[in-house]
PDB file of C-alpha atoms in Angstrom:
ATOM      1  CA  UNK J   1      -8.448  14.746 -57.798  1.00 61.00           C
ATOM      2  CA  UNK J   2      -5.357  15.985 -56.015  1.00 70.00           C
ATOM      3  CA  UNK J   3      -4.059  14.009 -53.105  1.00 92.00           C
ATOM      4  CA  UNK J   4      -1.600  11.563 -51.630  1.00 95.00           C
ATOM      5  CA  UNK J   5      -1.647   7.866 -52.361  1.00 96.00           C
ATOM      6  CA  UNK J   6       0.097   5.163 -50.386  1.00 97.00           C
ATOM      7  CA  UNK J   7       0.481   1.576 -51.394  1.00 93.00           C
ATOM      8  CA  UNK J   8      -0.055  -1.092 -50.432  1.00 93.00           C
ATOM      9  CA  UNK J   9      -2.747  -0.622 -47.794  1.00 94.00           C
ATOM     10  CA  UNK J  10      -1.647  -3.750 -45.928  1.00 95.00           C
ATOM     11  CA  UNK J  11       1.806  -5.309 -46.077  1.00 94.00           C
ATOM     12  CA  UNK J  12       3.172  -8.444 -44.490  1.00 93.00           C
ATOM     13  CA  UNK J  13       6.874  -9.087 -44.149  1.00 90.00           C
ATOM     14  CA  UNK J  14       8.969 -11.884 -42.798  1.00 90.00           C
ATOM     15  CA  UNK J  15      11.664 -11.069 -40.280  1.00 88.00           C
ATOM     16  CA  UNK J  16      14.960 -10.213 -41.950  1.00 88.00           C
ATOM     17  CA  UNK J  17      13.418  -8.851 -45.141  1.00 91.00           C
ATOM     18  CA  UNK J  18      13.563  -5.289 -46.415  1.00 93.00           C
ATOM     19  CA  UNK J  19      10.302  -3.797 -47.653  1.00 94.00           C
ATOM     20  CA  UNK J  20       9.512  -0.548 -49.493  1.00 96.00           C
ATOM     21  CA  UNK J  21       6.382   1.537 -48.901  1.00 97.00           C
ATOM     22  CA  UNK J  22       5.216   3.780 -51.708  1.00 97.00           C
ATOM     23  CA  UNK J  23       4.059   7.401 -51.353  1.00 98.00           C
ATOM     24  CA  UNK J  24       2.992   9.528 -54.326  1.00 97.00           C
ATOM     25  CA  UNK J  25       1.439  13.023 -54.357  1.00 96.00           C
ATOM     26  CA  UNK J  26       0.029  15.164 -57.156  1.00 94.00           C
ATOM     27  CA  UNK J  27      -0.414  18.302 -55.044  1.00 92.00           C
ATOM     28  CA  UNK J  28       2.827  19.817 -56.357  1.00 91.00           C
ATOM     29  CA  UNK J  29       4.096  20.074 -52.767  1.00 91.00           C
ATOM     30  CA  UNK J  30       7.816  20.443 -52.183  1.00 91.00           C
ATOM     31  CA  UNK J  31       7.940  18.906 -48.702  1.00 92.00           C
ATOM     32  CA  UNK J  32       7.132  15.298 -47.865  1.00 95.00           C
ATOM     33  CA  UNK J  33       7.206  13.384 -44.578  1.00 96.00           C
ATOM     34  CA  UNK J  34       7.069   9.849 -43.223  1.00 98.00           C
ATOM     35  CA  UNK J  35       5.540   9.120 -39.827  1.00 98.00           C
ATOM     36  CA  UNK J  36       5.085   5.991 -37.804  1.00 97.00           C
ATOM     37  CA  UNK J  37       1.985   5.605 -35.614  1.00 95.00           C
ATOM     38  CA  UNK J  38       1.813   3.132 -32.733  1.00 93.00           C
ATOM     39  CA  UNK J  39      -1.027   2.799 -30.208  1.00 84.00           C
ATOM     40  CA  UNK J  40      -0.678   5.385 -27.463  1.00 77.00           C
ATOM     41  CA  UNK J  41       2.337   7.105 -29.036  1.00 80.00           C
ATOM     42  CA  UNK J  42       0.888   9.460 -31.598  1.00 86.00           C
ATOM     43  CA  UNK J  43       2.787  10.241 -34.788  1.00 94.00           C
ATOM     44  CA  UNK J  44       6.573  10.049 -34.734  1.00 94.00           C
ATOM     45  CA  UNK J  45       8.630  11.530 -37.574  1.00 95.00           C
ATOM     46  CA  UNK J  46      10.900   9.107 -39.415  1.00 97.00           C
ATOM     47  CA  UNK J  47      12.282  11.177 -42.328  1.00 97.00           C
ATOM     48  CA  UNK J  48      11.357  14.346 -44.147  1.00 95.00           C
ATOM     49  CA  UNK J  49      12.339  16.029 -47.382  1.00 95.00           C
ATOM     50  CA  UNK J  50      11.876  19.691 -48.229  1.00 91.00           C
ATOM     51  CA  UNK J  51      13.169  19.476 -51.772  1.00 91.00           C
ATOM     52  CA  UNK J  52      14.091  16.915 -54.421  1.00 94.00           C
ATOM     53  CA  UNK J  53      17.375  15.058 -53.790  1.00 95.00           C
ATOM     54  CA  UNK J  54      17.513  16.213 -50.173  1.00 94.00           C
ATOM     55  CA  UNK J  55      16.135  14.656 -46.994  1.00 96.00           C
ATOM     56  CA  UNK J  56      16.741  14.755 -43.237  1.00 95.00           C
ATOM     57  CA  UNK J  57      16.381  12.268 -40.416  1.00 96.00           C
ATOM     58  CA  UNK J  58      13.483  12.677 -38.064  1.00 95.00           C
ATOM     59  CA  UNK J  59      13.215  11.457 -34.494  1.00 92.00           C
ATOM     60  CA  UNK J  60      13.245   7.707 -35.207  1.00 95.00           C
ATOM     61  CA  UNK J  61      15.234   7.214 -38.440  1.00 97.00           C
ATOM     62  CA  UNK J  62      17.234   4.163 -37.346  1.00 96.00           C
ATOM     63  CA  UNK J  63      16.392   1.121 -39.471  1.00 96.00           C
ATOM     64  CA  UNK J  64      14.724   3.177 -42.216  1.00 97.00           C
ATOM     65  CA  UNK J  65      15.913   4.718 -45.472  1.00 97.00           C
ATOM     66  CA  UNK J  66      14.329   7.048 -48.040  1.00 98.00           C
ATOM     67  CA  UNK J  67      14.974   8.574 -51.438  1.00 97.00           C
ATOM     68  CA  UNK J  68      13.597  11.684 -53.136  1.00 97.00           C
ATOM     69  CA  UNK J  69      14.457  11.443 -56.825  1.00 97.00           C
ATOM     70  CA  UNK J  70      11.185  13.007 -57.990  1.00 96.00           C
ATOM     71  CA  UNK J  71       9.069  15.761 -56.471  1.00 95.00           C
ATOM     72  CA  UNK J  72       5.959  13.611 -56.413  1.00 96.00           C
ATOM     73  CA  UNK J  73       7.488  10.459 -54.905  1.00 97.00           C
ATOM     74  CA  UNK J  74       9.024   9.707 -51.480  1.00 98.00           C
ATOM     75  CA  UNK J  75       9.400   5.933 -50.924  1.00 98.00           C
ATOM     76  CA  UNK J  76      10.306   4.549 -47.499  1.00 98.00           C
ATOM     77  CA  UNK J  77      12.329   1.356 -47.064  1.00 97.00           C
ATOM     78  CA  UNK J  78      11.983  -0.513 -43.796  1.00 96.00           C
ATOM     79  CA  UNK J  79      15.183  -2.477 -43.427  1.00 94.00           C
ATOM     80  CA  UNK J  80      15.908  -5.634 -41.452  1.00 89.00           C
ATOM     81  CA  UNK J  81      17.772  -3.402 -38.978  1.00 88.00           C
ATOM     82  CA  UNK J  82      14.480  -1.953 -37.741  1.00 89.00           C
ATOM     83  CA  UNK J  83      13.848  -3.958 -34.585  1.00 87.00           C
ATOM     84  CA  UNK J  84      10.106  -3.442 -34.223  1.00 90.00           C
ATOM     85  CA  UNK J  85       8.688  -2.510 -37.634  1.00 93.00           C
ATOM     86  CA  UNK J  86       5.065  -3.546 -37.116  1.00 95.00           C
ATOM     87  CA  UNK J  87       3.132  -0.245 -37.190  1.00 95.00           C
ATOM     88  CA  UNK J  88       0.881   2.052 -39.202  1.00 96.00           C
ATOM     89  CA  UNK J  89       2.937   4.234 -41.573  1.00 98.00           C
ATOM     90  CA  UNK J  90       1.699   7.606 -42.767  1.00 98.00           C
ATOM     91  CA  UNK J  91       3.060   9.800 -45.541  1.00 98.00           C
ATOM     92  CA  UNK J  92       2.325  13.527 -45.651  1.00 96.00           C
ATOM     93  CA  UNK J  93       3.156  16.554 -47.758  1.00 94.00           C
ATOM     94  CA  UNK J  94       3.140  20.326 -47.349  1.00 91.00           C
ATOM     95  CA  UNK J  95       4.222  23.559 -49.029  1.00 82.00           C
ATOM     96  CA  UNK J  96       7.205  24.894 -47.056  1.00 69.00           C
ATOM     97  CA  UNK J  97       8.130  28.523 -46.760  1.00 65.00           C
ATOM     98  CA  UNK J  98       4.685  29.969 -47.421  1.00 65.00           C
ATOM     99  CA  UNK J  99       3.433  30.255 -43.845  1.00 64.00           C
ATOM    100  CA  UNK J 100       0.919  27.492 -44.508  1.00 68.00           C
ATOM    101  CA  UNK J 101       2.008  24.657 -42.253  1.00 78.00           C
ATOM    102  CA  UNK J 102      -0.813  22.218 -42.865  1.00 87.00           C
ATOM    103  CA  UNK J 103       0.363  18.729 -43.672  1.00 92.00           C
ATOM    104  CA  UNK J 104      -1.859  16.614 -45.911  1.00 93.00           C
ATOM    105  CA  UNK J 105      -1.851  12.917 -45.133  1.00 96.00           C
ATOM    106  CA  UNK J 106      -2.211   9.793 -47.212  1.00 96.00           C
ATOM    107  CA  UNK J 107      -4.421   6.856 -46.168  1.00 96.00           C
ATOM    108  CA  UNK J 108      -1.549   4.930 -44.571  1.00 97.00           C
ATOM    109  CA  UNK J 109       0.075   1.509 -44.901  1.00 97.00           C
ATOM    110  CA  UNK J 110      -0.242  -1.062 -42.134  1.00 96.00           C
ATOM    111  CA  UNK J 111       2.921  -3.151 -41.970  1.00 95.00           C
ATOM    112  CA  UNK J 112       2.952  -6.420 -40.078  1.00 94.00           C
ATOM    113  CA  UNK J 113       6.094  -8.473 -39.526  1.00 91.00           C
ATOM    114  CA  UNK J 114       5.423 -12.173 -39.225  1.00 85.00           C
TER     115      UNK J 114
ATOM    116  CA  UNK F   1       8.796  15.135 -20.170  1.00 73.00           C
ATOM    117  CA  UNK F   2       7.166  15.084 -23.596  1.00 82.00           C
ATOM    118  CA  UNK F   3       6.950  18.377 -25.482  1.00 90.00           C
ATOM    119  CA  UNK F   4       3.219  17.808 -26.025  1.00 94.00           C
ATOM    120  CA  UNK F   5       0.915  16.044 -23.591  1.00 94.00           C
ATOM    121  CA  UNK F   6      -2.543  14.841 -24.546  1.00 94.00           C
ATOM    122  CA  UNK F   7      -4.959  12.702 -22.526  1.00 84.00           C
ATOM    123  CA  UNK F   8      -5.329   9.479 -24.543  1.00 77.00           C
ATOM    124  CA  UNK F   9      -8.819   8.748 -23.263  1.00 82.00           C
ATOM    125  CA  UNK F  10     -10.827   6.868 -24.334  1.00 91.00           C
ATOM    126  CA  UNK F  11     -13.615   9.401 -23.933  1.00 95.00           C
ATOM    127  CA  UNK F  12     -17.283   8.425 -24.358  1.00 96.00           C
ATOM    128  CA  UNK F  13     -20.096  10.987 -24.311  1.00 96.00           C
ATOM    129  CA  UNK F  14     -23.786  10.919 -25.301  1.00 97.00           C
ATOM    130  CA  UNK F  15     -24.906  12.428 -28.582  1.00 97.00           C
ATOM    131  CA  UNK F  16     -25.560  16.168 -28.310  1.00 97.00           C
ATOM    132  CA  UNK F  17     -23.058  16.744 -25.501  1.00 97.00           C
ATOM    133  CA  UNK F  18     -20.273  19.305 -25.584  1.00 97.00           C
ATOM    134  CA  UNK F  19     -16.859  17.674 -25.868  1.00 97.00           C
ATOM    135  CA  UNK F  20     -13.651  19.232 -24.609  1.00 96.00           C
ATOM    136  CA  UNK F  21     -10.286  17.916 -25.809  1.00 97.00           C
ATOM    137  CA  UNK F  22      -7.043  19.344 -24.472  1.00 96.00           C
ATOM    138  CA  UNK F  23      -3.294  19.454 -24.957  1.00 97.00           C
ATOM    139  CA  UNK F  24      -0.514  21.063 -22.975  1.00 97.00           C
ATOM    140  CA  UNK F  25       2.938  21.850 -24.275  1.00 96.00           C
ATOM    141  CA  UNK F  26       6.286  22.887 -22.868  1.00 95.00           C
ATOM    142  CA  UNK F  27       8.126  24.390 -25.860  1.00 92.00           C
ATOM    143  CA  UNK F  28       7.739  28.169 -25.986  1.00 91.00           C
ATOM    144  CA  UNK F  29       8.852  28.116 -29.641  1.00 90.00           C
ATOM    145  CA  UNK F  30       5.525  26.621 -30.705  1.00 92.00           C
ATOM    146  CA  UNK F  31       3.601  29.358 -32.461  1.00 90.00           C
ATOM    147  CA  UNK F  32       0.948  27.586 -34.526  1.00 91.00           C
ATOM    148  CA  UNK F  33      -1.487  24.940 -33.449  1.00 94.00           C
ATOM    149  CA  UNK F  34      -3.625  22.390 -35.250  1.00 95.00           C
ATOM    150  CA  UNK F  35      -6.236  19.785 -34.534  1.00 97.00           C
ATOM    151  CA  UNK F  36      -6.473  16.737 -36.764  1.00 97.00           C
ATOM    152  CA  UNK F  37      -9.254  14.149 -36.829  1.00 97.00           C
ATOM    153  CA  UNK F  38      -8.392  10.550 -37.649  1.00 96.00           C
ATOM    154  CA  UNK F  39     -10.974   7.885 -38.341  1.00 96.00           C
ATOM    155  CA  UNK F  40     -10.007   4.277 -37.717  1.00 91.00           C
ATOM    156  CA  UNK F  41      -7.407   2.966 -40.188  1.00 88.00           C
ATOM    157  CA  UNK F  42      -7.368   6.270 -42.111  1.00 93.00           C
ATOM    158  CA  UNK F  43      -4.953   9.165 -42.428  1.00 95.00           C
ATOM    159  CA  UNK F  44      -5.469  12.286 -40.266  1.00 96.00           C
ATOM    160  CA  UNK F  45      -7.349  15.249 -41.738  1.00 95.00           C
ATOM    161  CA  UNK F  46      -6.987  18.852 -40.602  1.00 94.00           C
ATOM    162  CA  UNK F  47      -9.898  20.260 -38.573  1.00 95.00           C
ATOM    163  CA  UNK F  48      -8.626  23.527 -37.170  1.00 94.00           C
ATOM    164  CA  UNK F  49      -5.507  25.670 -37.568  1.00 92.00           C
ATOM    165  CA  UNK F  50      -4.683  28.720 -35.486  1.00 90.00           C
ATOM    166  CA  UNK F  51      -1.594  30.684 -34.566  1.00 85.00           C
ATOM    167  CA  UNK F  52      -2.854  33.229 -32.083  1.00 82.00           C
ATOM    168  CA  UNK F  53      -4.172  33.116 -28.554  1.00 86.00           C
ATOM    169  CA  UNK F  54      -7.934  33.191 -28.271  1.00 89.00           C
ATOM    170  CA  UNK F  55     -10.778  31.344 -29.929  1.00 92.00           C
ATOM    171  CA  UNK F  56     -11.384  30.304 -33.506  1.00 93.00           C
ATOM    172  CA  UNK F  57     -14.749  28.914 -34.483  1.00 95.00           C
ATOM    173  CA  UNK F  58     -15.741  26.770 -37.468  1.00 95.00           C
ATOM    174  CA  UNK F  59     -19.252  25.408 -37.349  1.00 96.00           C
ATOM    175  CA  UNK F  60     -19.611  23.122 -34.342  1.00 97.00           C
ATOM    176  CA  UNK F  61     -15.860  23.241 -33.643  1.00 97.00           C
ATOM    177  CA  UNK F  62     -14.000  25.844 -31.575  1.00 97.00           C
ATOM    178  CA  UNK F  63     -10.244  25.877 -31.113  1.00 97.00           C
ATOM    179  CA  UNK F  64      -8.886  27.730 -28.105  1.00 96.00           C
ATOM    180  CA  UNK F  65      -5.264  28.665 -27.498  1.00 96.00           C
ATOM    181  CA  UNK F  66      -3.759  30.066 -24.299  1.00 95.00           C
ATOM    182  CA  UNK F  67      -0.081  30.688 -24.967  1.00 93.00           C
ATOM    183  CA  UNK F  68       0.567  32.063 -21.485  1.00 93.00           C
ATOM    184  CA  UNK F  69      -0.531  28.735 -19.973  1.00 94.00           C
ATOM    185  CA  UNK F  70       0.762  26.643 -22.898  1.00 94.00           C
ATOM    186  CA  UNK F  71      -2.652  25.024 -23.208  1.00 95.00           C
ATOM    187  CA  UNK F  72      -4.880  24.385 -26.219  1.00 97.00           C
ATOM    188  CA  UNK F  73      -8.382  22.997 -26.438  1.00 97.00           C
ATOM    189  CA  UNK F  74     -10.860  21.797 -29.041  1.00 97.00           C
ATOM    190  CA  UNK F  75     -14.558  22.057 -28.236  1.00 97.00           C
ATOM    191  CA  UNK F  76     -17.197  20.149 -30.187  1.00 98.00           C
ATOM    192  CA  UNK F  77     -20.792  21.344 -29.765  1.00 98.00           C
ATOM    193  CA  UNK F  78     -23.855  19.211 -30.453  1.00 98.00           C
ATOM    194  CA  UNK F  79     -21.665  16.132 -30.843  1.00 97.00           C
ATOM    195  CA  UNK F  80     -22.724  13.566 -33.430  1.00 97.00           C
ATOM    196  CA  UNK F  81     -21.901   9.856 -33.815  1.00 97.00           C
ATOM    197  CA  UNK F  82     -19.917  10.826 -36.925  1.00 97.00           C
ATOM    198  CA  UNK F  83     -17.550  12.753 -34.623  1.00 98.00           C
ATOM    199  CA  UNK F  84     -16.348   9.427 -33.187  1.00 97.00           C
ATOM    200  CA  UNK F  85     -12.655   9.364 -34.073  1.00 96.00           C
ATOM    201  CA  UNK F  86      -9.204   9.971 -32.643  1.00 95.00           C
ATOM    202  CA  UNK F  87      -8.302  13.655 -32.301  1.00 97.00           C
ATOM    203  CA  UNK F  88      -4.665  14.677 -32.524  1.00 96.00           C
ATOM    204  CA  UNK F  89      -3.250  18.032 -31.530  1.00 97.00           C
ATOM    205  CA  UNK F  90      -0.191  19.207 -33.448  1.00 95.00           C
ATOM    206  CA  UNK F  91       2.007  22.257 -33.157  1.00 94.00           C
ATOM    207  CA  UNK F  92       5.121  23.862 -34.602  1.00 90.00           C
ATOM    208  CA  UNK F  93       7.298  26.940 -34.679  1.00 87.00           C
ATOM    209  CA  UNK F  94       7.675  29.469 -37.480  1.00 78.00           C
ATOM    210  CA  UNK F  95      10.682  28.712 -39.651  1.00 73.00           C
ATOM    211  CA  UNK F  96      10.394  25.034 -38.822  1.00 72.00           C
ATOM    212  CA  UNK F  97       8.245  22.880 -41.064  1.00 76.00           C
ATOM    213  CA  UNK F  98       8.149  19.966 -38.632  1.00 86.00           C
ATOM    214  CA  UNK F  99       5.070  19.317 -36.523  1.00 91.00           C
ATOM    215  CA  UNK F 100       5.040  17.788 -33.044  1.00 93.00           C
ATOM    216  CA  UNK F 101       1.963  15.676 -32.382  1.00 94.00           C
ATOM    217  CA  UNK F 102       0.143  14.709 -29.224  1.00 94.00           C
ATOM    218  CA  UNK F 103      -0.639  11.046 -28.648  1.00 93.00           C
ATOM    219  CA  UNK F 104      -4.281  11.491 -29.670  1.00 94.00           C
ATOM    220  CA  UNK F 105      -7.583  11.185 -27.769  1.00 95.00           C
ATOM    221  CA  UNK F 106     -10.016   8.496 -28.852  1.00 94.00           C
ATOM    222  CA  UNK F 107     -13.573   9.854 -28.749  1.00 96.00           C
ATOM    223  CA  UNK F 108     -16.819   7.886 -29.001  1.00 97.00           C
ATOM    224  CA  UNK F 109     -20.202   9.612 -29.311  1.00 97.00           C
ATOM    225  CA  UNK F 110     -22.971   7.330 -28.067  1.00 97.00           C
ATOM    226  CA  UNK F 111     -26.294   7.634 -29.986  1.00 95.00           C
TER     227      UNK F 111
END
């Protein structure tokens, strides 16, 4: 089955610790995205990557970092600089440049800072 | 002012009712429009995708776009308890792969 997997489903972190969220896709999509979802605020774009070894900041990149070393993987690191990291994190992918703008989403990771 | 405004609800309707969900937007560059459905603690899934003014129908779902008024709607006919979810509108402009999302409307269908 083709799709996007995110792990872990639930993650707990102590204040001051960095944590990395995994996102893997086997859809052969070039573009990948990370969103943060908070109650009442919809989805906000953190980072996106349209091709391997290249990525751009989204609207709320401060306190986050990413890498795109492989087409199928786009891990997100939540650093200790992120002041309010407790949220639901969603990874998505799409095929850019084809006119098909649908983004396919993973199941999400719920991060809680203790 | 946000680029995309969506009534957060919550919205509760009896089973079988017609549901109307709406978004307004301010950016004239938006040319394609989507509705996603998100069940609790899950990732969003695409319901409808359109890039022209007018109506697009898919089963019990109809997406309506009015570019002159910068207003989009999703209608659900014969609503079912399984339609209970959060509905997110999303939109973007050609040449730009980024989507801008509404805040989502939480819908409950009462049996």
